[in-house]
XYZ file of C-alpha atoms in Angstrom:
359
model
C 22.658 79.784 127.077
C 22.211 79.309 123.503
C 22.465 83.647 122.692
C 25.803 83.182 124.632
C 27.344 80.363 122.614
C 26.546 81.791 119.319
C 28.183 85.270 120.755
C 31.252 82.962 121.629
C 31.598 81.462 118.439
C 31.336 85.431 116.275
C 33.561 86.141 118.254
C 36.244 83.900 117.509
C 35.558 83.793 113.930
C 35.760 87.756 114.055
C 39.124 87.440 115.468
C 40.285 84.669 113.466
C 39.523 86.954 110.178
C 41.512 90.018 111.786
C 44.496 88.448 112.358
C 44.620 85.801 110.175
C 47.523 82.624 110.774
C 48.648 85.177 113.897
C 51.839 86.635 111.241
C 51.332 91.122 112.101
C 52.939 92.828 109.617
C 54.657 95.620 109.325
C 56.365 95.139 112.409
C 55.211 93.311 115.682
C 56.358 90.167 117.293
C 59.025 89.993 119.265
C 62.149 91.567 118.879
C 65.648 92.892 120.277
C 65.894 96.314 118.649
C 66.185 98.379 122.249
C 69.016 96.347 122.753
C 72.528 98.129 122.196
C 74.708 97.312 119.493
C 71.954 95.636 117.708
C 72.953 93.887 114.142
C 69.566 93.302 113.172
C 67.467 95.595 111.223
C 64.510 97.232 111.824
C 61.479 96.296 109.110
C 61.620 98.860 107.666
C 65.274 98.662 106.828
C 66.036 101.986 108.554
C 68.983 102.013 110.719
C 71.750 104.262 112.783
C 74.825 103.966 110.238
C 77.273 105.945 111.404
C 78.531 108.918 113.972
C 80.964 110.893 114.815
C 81.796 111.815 119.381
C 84.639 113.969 118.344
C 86.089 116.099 115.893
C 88.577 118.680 115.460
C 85.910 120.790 114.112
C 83.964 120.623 116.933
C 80.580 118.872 114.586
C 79.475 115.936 116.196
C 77.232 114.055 113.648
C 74.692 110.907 113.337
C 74.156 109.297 110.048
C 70.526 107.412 109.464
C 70.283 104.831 106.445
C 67.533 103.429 104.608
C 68.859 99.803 102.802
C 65.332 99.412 101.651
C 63.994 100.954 97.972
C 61.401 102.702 99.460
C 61.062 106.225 100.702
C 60.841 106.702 104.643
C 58.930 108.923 106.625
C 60.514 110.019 110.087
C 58.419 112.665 110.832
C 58.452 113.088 114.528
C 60.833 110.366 115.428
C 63.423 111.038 117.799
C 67.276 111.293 118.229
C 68.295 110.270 122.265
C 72.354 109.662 123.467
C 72.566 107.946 126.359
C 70.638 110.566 128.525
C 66.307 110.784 128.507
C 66.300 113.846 128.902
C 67.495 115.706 125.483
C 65.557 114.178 122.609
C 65.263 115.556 119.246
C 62.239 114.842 117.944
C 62.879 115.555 113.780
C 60.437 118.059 112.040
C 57.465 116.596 110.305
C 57.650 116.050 106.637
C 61.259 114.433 107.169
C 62.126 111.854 104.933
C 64.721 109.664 104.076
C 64.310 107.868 100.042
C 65.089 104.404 99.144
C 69.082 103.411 99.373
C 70.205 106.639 100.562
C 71.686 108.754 103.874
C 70.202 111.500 105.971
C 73.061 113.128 108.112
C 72.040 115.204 111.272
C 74.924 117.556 112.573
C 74.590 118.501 115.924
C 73.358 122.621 116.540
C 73.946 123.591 120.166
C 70.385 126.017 119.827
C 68.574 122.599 119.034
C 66.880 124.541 116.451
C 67.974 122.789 113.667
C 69.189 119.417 114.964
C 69.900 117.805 117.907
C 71.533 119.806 121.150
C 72.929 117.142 122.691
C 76.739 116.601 122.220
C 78.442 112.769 122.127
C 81.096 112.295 124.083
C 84.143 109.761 123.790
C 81.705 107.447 125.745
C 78.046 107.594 124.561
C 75.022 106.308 122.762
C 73.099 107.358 120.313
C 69.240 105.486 120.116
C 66.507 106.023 117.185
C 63.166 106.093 118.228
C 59.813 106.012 116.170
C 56.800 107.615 116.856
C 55.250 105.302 118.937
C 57.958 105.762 121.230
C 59.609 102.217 120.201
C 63.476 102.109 119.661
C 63.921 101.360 115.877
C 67.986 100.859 116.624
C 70.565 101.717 118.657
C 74.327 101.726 119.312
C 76.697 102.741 122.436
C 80.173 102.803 122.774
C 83.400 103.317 124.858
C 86.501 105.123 125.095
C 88.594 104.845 122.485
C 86.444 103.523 120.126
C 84.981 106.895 118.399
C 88.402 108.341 118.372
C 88.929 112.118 117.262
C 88.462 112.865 113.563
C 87.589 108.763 113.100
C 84.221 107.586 113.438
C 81.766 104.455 114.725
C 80.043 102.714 112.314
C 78.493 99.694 110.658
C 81.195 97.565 107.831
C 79.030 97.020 105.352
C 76.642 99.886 105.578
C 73.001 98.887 106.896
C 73.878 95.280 108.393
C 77.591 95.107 109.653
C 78.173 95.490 113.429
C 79.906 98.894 114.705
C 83.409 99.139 114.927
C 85.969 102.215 114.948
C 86.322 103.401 111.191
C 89.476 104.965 110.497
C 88.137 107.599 108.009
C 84.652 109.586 108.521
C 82.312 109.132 105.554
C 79.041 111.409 106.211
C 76.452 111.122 103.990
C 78.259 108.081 101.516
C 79.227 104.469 101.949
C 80.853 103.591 104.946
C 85.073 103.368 104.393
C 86.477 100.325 105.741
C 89.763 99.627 104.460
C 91.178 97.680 107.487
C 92.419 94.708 106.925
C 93.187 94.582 102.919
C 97.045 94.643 103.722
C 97.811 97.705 102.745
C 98.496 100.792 104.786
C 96.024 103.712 104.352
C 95.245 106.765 105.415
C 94.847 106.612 109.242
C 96.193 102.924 109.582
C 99.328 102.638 111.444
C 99.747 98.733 109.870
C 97.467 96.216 107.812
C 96.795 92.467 109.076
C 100.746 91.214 108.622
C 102.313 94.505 107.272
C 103.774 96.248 109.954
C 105.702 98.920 107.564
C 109.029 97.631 108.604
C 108.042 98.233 112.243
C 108.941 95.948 115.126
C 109.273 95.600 118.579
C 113.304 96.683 118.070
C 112.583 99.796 116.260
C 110.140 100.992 118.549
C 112.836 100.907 121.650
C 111.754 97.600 122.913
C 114.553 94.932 123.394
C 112.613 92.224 121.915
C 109.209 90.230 120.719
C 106.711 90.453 118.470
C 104.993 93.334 117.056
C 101.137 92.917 115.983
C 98.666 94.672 114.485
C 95.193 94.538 116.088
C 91.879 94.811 114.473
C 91.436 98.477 114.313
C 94.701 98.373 111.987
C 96.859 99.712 114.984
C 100.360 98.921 116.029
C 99.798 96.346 119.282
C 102.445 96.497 121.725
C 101.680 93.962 123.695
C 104.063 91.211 122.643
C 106.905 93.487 122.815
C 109.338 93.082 125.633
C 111.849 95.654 127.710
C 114.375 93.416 128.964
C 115.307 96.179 131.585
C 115.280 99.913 131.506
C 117.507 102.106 133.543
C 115.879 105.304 132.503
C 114.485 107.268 135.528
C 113.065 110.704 136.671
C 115.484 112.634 137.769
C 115.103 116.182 138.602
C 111.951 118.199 138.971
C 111.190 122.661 139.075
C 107.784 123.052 139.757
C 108.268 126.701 141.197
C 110.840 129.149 139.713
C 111.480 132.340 138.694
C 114.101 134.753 136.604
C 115.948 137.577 138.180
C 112.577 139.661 137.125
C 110.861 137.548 139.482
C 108.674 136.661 136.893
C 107.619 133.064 136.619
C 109.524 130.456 134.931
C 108.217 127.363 132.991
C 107.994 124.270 135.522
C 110.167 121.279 134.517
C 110.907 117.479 134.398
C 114.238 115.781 134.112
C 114.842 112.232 133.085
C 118.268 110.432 133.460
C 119.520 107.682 131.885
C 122.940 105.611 133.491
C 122.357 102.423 130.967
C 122.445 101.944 127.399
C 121.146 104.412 124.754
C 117.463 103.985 125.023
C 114.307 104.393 122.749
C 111.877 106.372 125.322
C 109.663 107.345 121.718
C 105.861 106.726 123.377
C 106.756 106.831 126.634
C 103.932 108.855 128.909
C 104.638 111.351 131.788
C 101.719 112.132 134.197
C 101.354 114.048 137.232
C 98.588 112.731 140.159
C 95.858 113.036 137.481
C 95.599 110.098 135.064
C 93.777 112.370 133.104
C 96.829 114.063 132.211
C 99.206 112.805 130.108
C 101.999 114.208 127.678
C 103.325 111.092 126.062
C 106.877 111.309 124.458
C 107.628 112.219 120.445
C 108.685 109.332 118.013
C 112.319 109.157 117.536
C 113.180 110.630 120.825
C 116.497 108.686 122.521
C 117.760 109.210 125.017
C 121.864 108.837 125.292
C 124.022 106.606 128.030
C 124.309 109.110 130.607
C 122.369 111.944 129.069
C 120.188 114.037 130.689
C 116.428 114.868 129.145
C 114.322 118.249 130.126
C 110.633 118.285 129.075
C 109.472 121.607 129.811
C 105.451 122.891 130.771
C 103.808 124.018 127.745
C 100.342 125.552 127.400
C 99.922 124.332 124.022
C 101.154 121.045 124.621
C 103.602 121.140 121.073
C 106.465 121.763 122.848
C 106.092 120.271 126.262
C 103.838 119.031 128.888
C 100.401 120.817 129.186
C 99.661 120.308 132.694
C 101.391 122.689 135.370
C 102.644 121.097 138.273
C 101.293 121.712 141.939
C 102.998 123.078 144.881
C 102.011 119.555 146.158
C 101.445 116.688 143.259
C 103.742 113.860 141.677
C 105.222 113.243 138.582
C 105.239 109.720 136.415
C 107.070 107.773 133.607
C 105.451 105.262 131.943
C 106.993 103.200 129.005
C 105.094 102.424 125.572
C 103.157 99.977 127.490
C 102.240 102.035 129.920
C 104.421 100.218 132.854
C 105.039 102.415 135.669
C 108.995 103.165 135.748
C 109.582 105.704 137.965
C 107.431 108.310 139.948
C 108.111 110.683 142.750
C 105.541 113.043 144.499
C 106.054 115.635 147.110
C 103.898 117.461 149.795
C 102.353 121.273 150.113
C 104.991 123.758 150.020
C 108.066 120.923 151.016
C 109.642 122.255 147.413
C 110.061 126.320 148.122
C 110.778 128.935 145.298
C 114.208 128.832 143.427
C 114.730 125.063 144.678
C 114.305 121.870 142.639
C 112.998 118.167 143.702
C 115.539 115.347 142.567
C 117.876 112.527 143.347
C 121.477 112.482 144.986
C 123.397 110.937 143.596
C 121.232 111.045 140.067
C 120.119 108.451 139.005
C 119.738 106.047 141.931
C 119.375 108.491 145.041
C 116.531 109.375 146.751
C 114.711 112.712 146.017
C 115.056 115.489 148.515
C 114.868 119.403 148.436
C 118.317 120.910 146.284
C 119.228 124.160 146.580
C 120.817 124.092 143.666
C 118.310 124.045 140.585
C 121.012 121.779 137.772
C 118.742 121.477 134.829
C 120.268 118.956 132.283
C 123.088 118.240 134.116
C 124.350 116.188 137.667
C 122.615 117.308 140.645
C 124.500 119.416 143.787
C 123.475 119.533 147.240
């Protein structure tokens, strides 16, 4: 009994010595850091700074920082999006020095970088080599916008938020909200660059600017809207026989109107051609937006032998619509109102682009 009770009592003081008042250091202890959107740091002061989903170049990117003064290893840690099953674990010898930025553009061979590309609704997770996340950060649509990035305002420590201006490999730019209009800023906290609600087309309200230094709608009123889809080719041809572009007509029996914004879709949400600045429309003035591959001059979507067509105002209330069935528009006829404007759509044998419909 007495052999066991001293064994008891080594023990303890043996673990008392190895861990001391219980503090670990380097690490240990509870913490949040697999959580997404973490503000915290890791302990080592080595965070996920900034990326880039999309690009018109086509280089998605993920920028690392170290806020501490000391050099970092990262051999084998690893680079995850929101998927488990495309790491990139980063070459031995890696390392990122004190105060500085380690960009990693993606290369599709996964040779070089990472394989994985980030979409417009994604994560991106850093993971050490004990397989614990060190930080991470996810976001949604719209919020890693093309050529703009996600990021942390101020580097190291700030939260994430859209940045209107990429920065890889230096500080993070955040001009948003200094009052004055930069590049990629459509309006500053209270200056709206002698916007408003009237110049935009809207009959009245109050134009805002939201946190992401864009132009907010939201206040902004249409006290009515007359403006309506009017005439529709989604099959013709010239005298060749040879296919002609398909084609959407808008009509307007009211006032002049502002339509600058507005968004025409067909039956996929997913496709959307939404209307030039500075477009009007006239008091009884007819409007043709034509199908265009690129999508400069036109719509980019074709039209369907059986499929709808939409109009949407600037904030994106449904205005008009129509929609027809399988073959029920044939070759060399159109889709559209009689009388314009306020009739109902039927089958016209007589294809009037830009001007009143016939039987």
């Amino acid at each position: 009994m007495k052999r066991e009770m001293i064994a008891t009592m080594l023990c303890a003081f043996l673990l008392l010595v190895a861990c001391g008042d219980g503090t670990v250091e380097n690490g240990g202890g509870d913490s949040d850091s697999d959580l997404e959107n973490t503000d915290q740091t890791a302990s080592n002061g080595l965070v996920i700074n900034e990326i880039v989903a999309k690009s018109s170049t086509d280089e998605d990117w993920i920028e690392l920082y170290n806020q501490s003064s000391k050099d970092q290893d990262i051999s084998n840690y690893q680079l995850m999006d929101s998927k488990d099953t495309e790491a990139y674990i980063i070459p031995a010898g890696t390392i990122i020095s004190g105060n500085n930025y380690l960009v990693f553009e993606r290369d599709k061979s996964g040779e070089s970088s990472f394989a994985f590309g980030l979409s417009s609704e994604d994560a991106v997770r850093l993971i050490d080599d004990d397989g614990e996340v060190v930080d991470s950060t996810n976001w949604v649509e719209g919020e890693a916008p093309e050529d703009k990035s996600w990021g942390r305002s101020p580097d190291g420590t700030g939260g994430f938020k859209t940045l209107l201006a990429s920065s890889k490999g230096t500080k993070n730019q955040d001009n948003c909200g200094d009052g004055n209009i930069d590049a990629g800023e459509e309006c500053d906290t209270d200056n709206l660059n002698d916007t408003s609600c009237a110049s935009l087309g809207f009959n009245s309200g109050l134009l805002l600017c939201n946190s992401n230094c864009a132009l907010d709608f939201s206040q902004c009123v249409y006290s009515s809207n007359e403006v309506t889809i009017n005439e529709v080719v989604v099959k013709s041809t010239d005298e060749k026989e040879e296919r002609l572009p398909d084609w959407i007509e808008l009509y307007n029996p009211g006032d002049t109107t502002n339509i600058s914004g507005w968004i025409i879709k067909d039956s996929n949400d997913a496709n959307v051609y939404r209307i030039e600045e500075n477009t009007f429309i006239e008091s009884g003035e007819y409007l043709v937006f034509e199908y265009d591959k690129t999508g400069m001059a036109g719509f980019e979507f074709g039209l369907g032998s059986a499929d709808s067509v939409r109009l949407y105002n600037r904030l994106e209330e449904l205005l008009s619509e129509t929609q027809w069935e399988e073959d029920q528009v044939p070759a060399g006829t159109s889709w559209g109102r009689i009388p314009d404007g306020t009739g109902s759509f039927k089958v016209l044998e007589n294809i009037t682009k830009a001007s009143a419909n016939l039987e």
